[in-house]
Short mmCIF file of C-alpha atoms in Angstrom, two decimals:
data_model
loop_
_atom_site.label_atom_id
_atom_site.label_comp_id
_atom_site.label_asym_id
_atom_site.label_seq_id
_atom_site.Cartn_x
_atom_site.Cartn_y
_atom_site.Cartn_z
CA MET Q 1081 39.87 -21.35 0.88
CA ASN Q 1082 38.15 -22.42 -2.15
CA VAL Q 1083 34.45 -20.72 -1.99
CA HIS Q 1084 31.86 -22.17 -4.51
CA ILE Q 1085 29.37 -20.10 -5.35
CA LEU Q 1086 26.07 -22.08 -6.58
CA GLU Q 1087 23.44 -19.97 -7.72
CA MET Q 1088 19.62 -21.60 -7.23
CA PRO Q 1089 17.23 -19.16 -9.03
CA LEU Q 1090 14.63 -21.07 -7.35
CA ASP Q 1091 11.09 -19.08 -6.54
CA PHE Q 1092 8.85 -21.81 -6.48
CA GLY Q 1093 8.55 -22.07 -2.93
CA ALA Q 1094 7.07 -18.25 -2.15
CA SER Q 1095 4.04 -16.60 -3.46
CA ARG Q 1096 5.87 -13.13 -4.32
CA HIS Q 1097 8.09 -14.09 -7.46
CA GLY Q 1098 11.40 -12.05 -8.09
CA SER Q 1099 13.48 -13.97 -5.77
CA ASP Q 1100 14.57 -16.22 -8.96
CA MET Q 1101 16.42 -12.86 -10.30
CA GLY Q 1102 18.49 -12.79 -6.67
CA PRO Q 1103 21.59 -14.38 -7.52
CA SER Q 1104 22.12 -12.46 -10.76
CA ALA Q 1105 21.78 -9.33 -8.67
CA ILE Q 1106 24.07 -10.41 -5.97
CA ARG Q 1107 26.34 -11.56 -8.64
CA LEU Q 1108 26.32 -8.07 -10.02
CA ALA Q 1109 26.96 -6.10 -6.80
CA GLY Q 1110 30.49 -7.84 -7.02
CA ILE Q 1111 30.42 -11.07 -4.61
CA LYS Q 1112 33.20 -12.82 -7.04
CA GLU Q 1113 35.44 -9.59 -6.56
CA ARG Q 1114 34.76 -8.98 -2.59
CA LEU Q 1115 35.41 -12.64 -1.64
CA GLU Q 1116 38.75 -12.70 -3.82
CA THR Q 1117 40.02 -9.47 -2.28
CA LEU Q 1118 39.89 -11.44 1.29
CA GLY Q 1119 41.99 -13.75 -0.55
CA HIS Q 1120 39.60 -16.74 -1.62
CA LYS Q 1121 39.41 -18.71 -4.85
CA THR Q 1122 36.01 -18.52 -6.22
CA PHE Q 1123 34.25 -21.28 -8.61
CA GLU Q 1124 30.97 -20.27 -9.97
CA HIS Q 1125 28.15 -23.00 -10.30
CA ALA Q 1126 25.17 -21.21 -12.19
CA ASP Q 1127 23.77 -23.93 -14.15
CA ILE Q 1128 22.25 -26.11 -10.96
CA PHE Q 1129 18.75 -25.17 -11.25
CA GLN Q 1130 17.27 -25.80 -14.76
CA ALA Q 1131 13.84 -26.02 -14.75
CA LYS Q 1132 10.31 -24.48 -16.28
CA ALA Q 1133 9.38 -20.85 -15.38
CA GLN Q 1134 6.90 -21.47 -12.33
CA GLU Q 1135 3.83 -20.17 -14.24
CA TYR Q 1136 4.46 -23.22 -16.91
CA GLU Q 1137 4.82 -25.95 -13.58
CA LYS Q 1138 1.68 -27.37 -11.77
CA VAL Q 1139 0.78 -26.50 -8.32
CA GLY Q 1140 0.04 -29.77 -7.08
CA ASN Q 1141 -0.44 -30.25 -3.85
CA ALA Q 1142 -2.30 -26.92 -2.19
CA LYS Q 1143 -0.27 -27.48 1.13
CA ALA Q 1144 2.91 -28.09 -0.34
CA LYS Q 1145 2.99 -26.06 -3.64
CA TYR Q 1146 5.05 -27.06 -6.25
CA LEU Q 1147 6.40 -30.15 -4.48
CA LYS Q 1148 7.83 -31.79 -7.27
CA PRO Q 1149 10.13 -28.89 -9.15
CA ILE Q 1150 11.28 -28.25 -5.77
CA VAL Q 1151 12.32 -31.70 -4.50
CA LYS Q 1152 14.16 -32.09 -7.79
CA ALA Q 1153 15.88 -28.98 -7.46
CA CYS Q 1154 16.87 -29.44 -3.78
CA ASN Q 1155 18.14 -32.75 -4.51
CA LYS Q 1156 20.33 -31.72 -7.12
CA LEU Q 1157 21.72 -28.70 -4.94
CA ALA Q 1158 22.46 -31.05 -2.01
CA ALA Q 1159 24.76 -33.25 -4.12
CA GLU Q 1160 26.56 -30.15 -5.16
CA VAL Q 1161 26.77 -28.90 -1.55
CA GLU Q 1162 27.87 -32.70 -0.20
CA VAL Q 1163 30.39 -32.99 -2.74
CA ILE Q 1164 32.30 -29.44 -2.27
CA SER Q 1165 31.93 -29.61 1.61
CA ALA Q 1166 33.38 -33.20 1.52
CA ALA Q 1167 36.74 -31.77 -0.09
CA GLY Q 1168 36.92 -29.17 2.55
CA ASP Q 1169 35.48 -26.26 0.26
CA PHE Q 1170 32.85 -24.09 1.20
CA PRO Q 1171 29.53 -23.78 -0.14
CA LEU Q 1172 27.94 -20.63 -1.03
CA VAL Q 1173 24.63 -20.81 -2.09
CA LEU Q 1174 22.57 -17.73 -3.62
CA GLY Q 1175 18.66 -17.80 -3.30
CA GLY Q 1176 16.22 -18.01 -4.77
CA ASP Q 1177 13.67 -18.08 -2.08
CA HIS Q 1178 14.23 -19.97 1.39
CA SER Q 1179 13.06 -23.41 0.22
CA ILE Q 1180 16.62 -23.99 -1.12
CA ALA Q 1181 17.42 -24.67 2.40
CA LEU Q 1182 16.65 -28.26 1.84
CA GLY Q 1183 18.99 -28.93 -0.41
CA SER Q 1184 22.01 -27.33 1.22
CA ILE Q 1185 20.94 -28.50 4.95
CA ALA Q 1186 20.98 -31.96 3.42
CA GLY Q 1187 23.95 -31.77 1.68
CA ILE Q 1188 26.23 -30.16 4.54
CA SER Q 1189 24.01 -32.83 6.74
CA ALA Q 1190 25.46 -35.47 4.86
CA THR Q 1191 28.90 -34.62 4.64
CA ALA Q 1192 28.84 -34.19 8.69
CA LYS Q 1193 27.32 -37.27 9.17
CA LYS Q 1194 30.25 -39.62 7.09
CA GLN Q 1195 32.62 -37.23 8.72
CA GLY Q 1196 30.81 -38.19 12.55
CA LYS Q 1197 30.33 -34.50 13.29
CA THR Q 1198 27.35 -32.93 15.00
CA LEU Q 1199 25.53 -30.14 12.51
CA GLY Q 1200 24.09 -26.75 13.95
CA VAL Q 1201 22.01 -24.19 11.81
CA LEU Q 1202 22.28 -20.26 12.45
CA TYR Q 1203 18.91 -19.47 11.10
CA VAL Q 1204 18.33 -15.71 10.66
CA ASP Q 1205 15.55 -14.91 9.45
CA ALA Q 1206 11.99 -12.64 10.02
CA HIS Q 1207 10.04 -16.49 10.01
CA GLY Q 1208 10.11 -19.58 11.28
CA ASP Q 1209 9.77 -21.26 8.40
CA PHE Q 1210 8.91 -24.25 10.90
CA ASN Q 1211 5.44 -25.06 9.32
CA THR Q 1212 4.20 -28.15 8.21
CA PRO Q 1213 1.33 -28.83 5.67
CA GLU Q 1214 -0.96 -29.20 8.67
CA THR Q 1215 -0.22 -26.29 10.13
CA SER Q 1216 0.90 -23.63 6.85
CA PRO Q 1217 -1.48 -20.87 6.29
CA SER Q 1218 -0.09 -20.66 2.52
CA GLY Q 1219 0.95 -23.89 1.58
CA ASN Q 1220 4.37 -22.35 0.38
CA ILE Q 1221 6.97 -24.65 1.11
CA HIS Q 1222 9.72 -22.08 1.90
CA GLY Q 1223 7.68 -21.45 5.03
CA GLU Q 1224 7.90 -25.29 5.80
CA CYS Q 1225 11.77 -25.81 4.73
CA LEU Q 1226 13.23 -25.93 8.47
CA ALA Q 1227 10.57 -28.17 9.86
CA ALA Q 1228 11.21 -30.67 7.12
CA SER Q 1229 15.20 -30.86 7.55
CA ALA Q 1230 14.34 -31.13 11.28
CA GLY Q 1231 12.36 -34.30 10.54
CA LEU Q 1232 8.68 -32.68 10.59
CA GLY Q 1233 6.25 -32.74 7.35
CA LEU Q 1234 5.85 -34.38 4.11
CA PRO Q 1235 8.05 -37.68 3.67
CA GLU Q 1236 8.98 -36.20 0.28
CA LEU Q 1237 10.56 -33.34 2.20
CA THR Q 1238 11.75 -34.88 5.08
CA ASN Q 1239 13.38 -37.69 3.24
CA LEU Q 1240 15.18 -35.55 0.41
CA TYR Q 1241 18.42 -36.30 -0.48
CA PHE Q 1242 18.77 -39.16 2.16
CA ASP Q 1243 16.26 -40.66 4.69
CA GLY Q 1244 15.77 -39.31 7.97
CA GLN Q 1245 16.36 -35.83 10.27
CA LYS Q 1246 19.01 -33.66 8.45
CA VAL Q 1247 19.26 -31.61 11.55
CA ASP Q 1248 18.44 -32.29 14.98
CA PRO Q 1249 16.22 -28.99 16.04
CA LYS Q 1250 18.25 -28.73 19.52
CA ASN Q 1251 21.01 -27.39 17.38
CA ILE Q 1252 18.95 -25.12 15.55
CA CYS Q 1253 19.48 -21.59 16.76
CA PHE Q 1254 17.29 -18.50 15.36
CA VAL Q 1255 18.07 -14.79 15.64
CA GLY Q 1256 15.68 -11.80 14.49
CA SER Q 1257 12.48 -13.77 14.70
CA ARG Q 1258 9.07 -11.17 14.48
CA ASP Q 1259 6.48 -13.12 12.40
CA LEU Q 1260 5.42 -16.71 13.55
CA ASP Q 1261 2.47 -18.61 12.70
CA PRO Q 1262 0.70 -19.81 15.67
CA GLY Q 1263 0.78 -23.64 14.54
CA GLU Q 1264 5.00 -23.24 13.37
CA LYS Q 1265 5.40 -21.46 16.90
CA GLN Q 1266 3.83 -24.51 18.98
CA LEU Q 1267 6.02 -26.97 16.79
CA MET Q 1268 9.42 -24.68 17.19
CA LYS Q 1269 8.43 -24.97 21.17
CA GLN Q 1270 7.48 -28.76 21.31
CA SER Q 1271 10.73 -29.73 19.23
CA GLY Q 1272 13.46 -27.61 21.33
CA VAL Q 1273 14.85 -24.89 18.88
CA THR Q 1274 16.42 -22.13 20.55
CA VAL Q 1275 14.91 -18.36 19.45
CA PHE Q 1276 16.19 -14.81 19.85
CA THR Q 1277 13.11 -13.00 18.63
CA MET Q 1278 13.47 -8.90 17.90
CA SER Q 1279 11.89 -8.82 21.70
CA ASP Q 1280 14.81 -10.47 23.17
CA ILE Q 1281 17.20 -8.11 21.17
CA ASP Q 1282 15.19 -5.18 22.24
CA CYS Q 1283 15.41 -6.54 25.76
CA GLN Q 1284 18.67 -7.64 26.01
CA GLY Q 1285 20.57 -5.82 23.63
CA PHE Q 1286 22.33 -7.03 20.50
CA PRO Q 1287 25.89 -8.10 22.11
CA ALA Q 1288 24.26 -9.91 24.78
CA VAL Q 1289 22.50 -11.97 22.31
CA VAL Q 1290 25.21 -12.59 19.91
CA ARG Q 1291 27.13 -13.80 23.00
CA GLN Q 1292 24.37 -16.33 23.71
CA VAL Q 1293 24.63 -17.54 19.82
CA LEU Q 1294 28.13 -18.00 20.21
CA ALA Q 1295 27.80 -20.27 23.32
CA PHE Q 1296 24.60 -21.87 22.12
CA PHE Q 1297 27.19 -23.55 19.22
CA LYS Q 1298 29.61 -24.44 21.17
CA LYS Q 1299 27.84 -28.16 21.55
CA VAL Q 1300 28.53 -28.47 17.66
CA ASP Q 1301 31.44 -29.31 15.27
CA VAL Q 1302 29.72 -27.77 12.22
CA ILE Q 1303 28.01 -24.69 11.56
CA HIS Q 1304 25.44 -23.45 8.66
CA VAL Q 1305 24.17 -20.34 8.39
CA SER Q 1306 21.01 -19.81 6.51
CA PHE Q 1307 20.28 -15.80 6.30
CA ASP Q 1308 17.29 -14.34 4.85
CA MET Q 1309 17.47 -11.16 3.60
CA ASP Q 1310 13.90 -10.07 5.44
CA VAL Q 1311 15.24 -10.49 8.93
CA LEU Q 1312 16.43 -6.91 8.00
CA ASP Q 1313 14.53 -3.66 8.82
CA PRO Q 1314 13.36 -2.71 5.45
CA MET Q 1315 15.21 0.32 5.89
CA PHE Q 1316 18.20 -1.21 4.96
CA ALA Q 1317 16.91 -4.29 2.48
CA PRO Q 1318 13.98 -3.14 0.77
CA GLY Q 1319 14.40 -5.61 -1.82
CA THR Q 1320 12.92 -8.65 -0.01
CA GLY Q 1321 9.66 -10.49 -0.67
CA ILE Q 1322 7.91 -10.02 2.77
CA PRO Q 1323 9.41 -6.84 4.24
CA LEU Q 1324 8.65 -6.13 7.85
CA PRO Q 1325 9.49 -3.25 9.87
CA GLY Q 1326 11.33 -3.80 13.10
CA GLY Q 1327 14.05 -5.89 12.09
CA LEU Q 1328 17.91 -6.05 12.47
CA THR Q 1329 20.21 -3.23 11.20
CA ASN Q 1330 22.63 -3.67 9.01
CA ARG Q 1331 25.12 -3.09 11.53
CA GLU Q 1332 23.62 -6.05 13.72
CA ALA Q 1333 23.35 -7.97 10.86
CA LEU Q 1334 27.06 -7.35 9.82
CA LEU Q 1335 28.40 -7.83 13.71
CA LEU Q 1336 26.79 -11.31 13.66
CA MET Q 1337 28.23 -12.70 10.67
CA GLU Q 1338 31.69 -11.30 11.70
CA GLU Q 1339 31.10 -12.79 15.13
CA ILE Q 1340 29.54 -16.65 14.04
CA ALA Q 1341 32.86 -16.55 11.69
CA THR Q 1342 35.28 -16.25 14.85
CA THR Q 1343 33.75 -19.99 16.19
CA GLY Q 1344 35.82 -21.58 13.12
CA LYS Q 1345 33.06 -23.90 12.64
CA VAL Q 1346 31.06 -22.11 9.61
CA ARG Q 1347 31.44 -24.87 6.68
CA SER Q 1348 28.30 -23.57 4.66
CA ALA Q 1349 25.85 -20.70 4.10
CA GLU Q 1350 23.23 -19.64 2.01
CA ILE Q 1351 21.63 -15.95 1.50
CA VAL Q 1352 18.36 -15.80 0.11
CA GLU Q 1353 15.30 -13.86 -0.79
CA VAL Q 1354 16.77 -10.91 -2.45
CA ASN Q 1355 13.97 -9.44 -4.51
CA PRO Q 1356 15.73 -6.86 -6.91
CA ILE Q 1357 11.94 -6.00 -8.40
CA LEU Q 1358 11.58 -4.62 -4.88
CA ASP Q 1359 14.57 -3.27 -4.41
CA VAL Q 1360 16.15 0.58 -4.56
CA ARG Q 1361 19.39 0.80 -6.54
CA ASN Q 1362 20.24 -3.11 -5.42
CA GLN Q 1363 21.06 -1.87 -1.97
CA THR Q 1364 19.91 -5.39 -0.68
CA ALA Q 1365 22.44 -7.05 -2.73
CA ILE Q 1366 25.20 -4.97 -2.38
CA LEU Q 1367 24.27 -5.62 1.42
CA ALA Q 1368 24.13 -9.29 0.65
CA VAL Q 1369 27.41 -9.23 -0.30
CA SER Q 1370 28.66 -7.46 2.89
CA LEU Q 1371 27.26 -10.20 4.67
CA ALA Q 1372 28.97 -13.01 2.84
CA ALA Q 1373 32.17 -11.20 3.18
CA ARG Q 1374 31.99 -10.70 7.16
CA LEU Q 1375 31.28 -14.36 7.17
CA LEU Q 1376 34.50 -15.22 5.29
CA GLY Q 1377 36.67 -13.59 7.38
CA GLU Q 1378 36.39 -9.93 6.18
CA LYS Q 1379 37.15 -7.46 9.39
CA LEU Q 1380 36.58 -3.58 9.11
CA TYR Q 1381 40.28 -3.38 11.08
#
């Protein structure tokens, strides 16, 4: 398979700086070489995001901070993802903060719509990212990106790249959630997304949850995987902007990637929120490489 590695060092969507260095850390951890050992041909796209440093941009809307530069960057990313996916190749986006999901989901959605296919999103994240400006406690767009992709929020975000909803919320499945804001929790329930929290995992066991996830995606034709490294327990991934105890283990995350790959429906993915400033010997970026490899066909035996 042709795998296009798109680097998006965008950290305008979060309060904590450092995730802009995430793509470099993942590159240095050997993602290109790892994927090529699996027989993939890789192509690098390291010049998509071109903007001033966050400190030199205007915050703008306090309920959707840095809206203009984020929209500009994500429109460009969406165009790249659409071209790559329409050609039958695999776009693998490296963040950056999770606001880049606006672009990657819009791009794969555009391809799916033109091909008459149904898109589903596997959202592996400690957070919901399902706020709107009305519910967001911070105004950070990385906490509004999935709601906007589902058609909720500011028109500048909901209509990014093309007008209208990018993914039906009933085709969104969360895994590993454990920190949801009150307003976004209500929106998630109203929208009909499917959520497997850490409590569900604790009660049912991870293999049972994985089986339900696989069953969930039988109804879609195309899957986009959006993986935020903060879903992992900080013991395994200390280098993230919002580390929260009680997350997935490295083994659980690797299993999930390996199992979702067996559907044969994964057509695009992103790995976000690697923050080298907070990392220990680049272990979070190294784990990100392993997650990408499992998603793209690597098996232990």
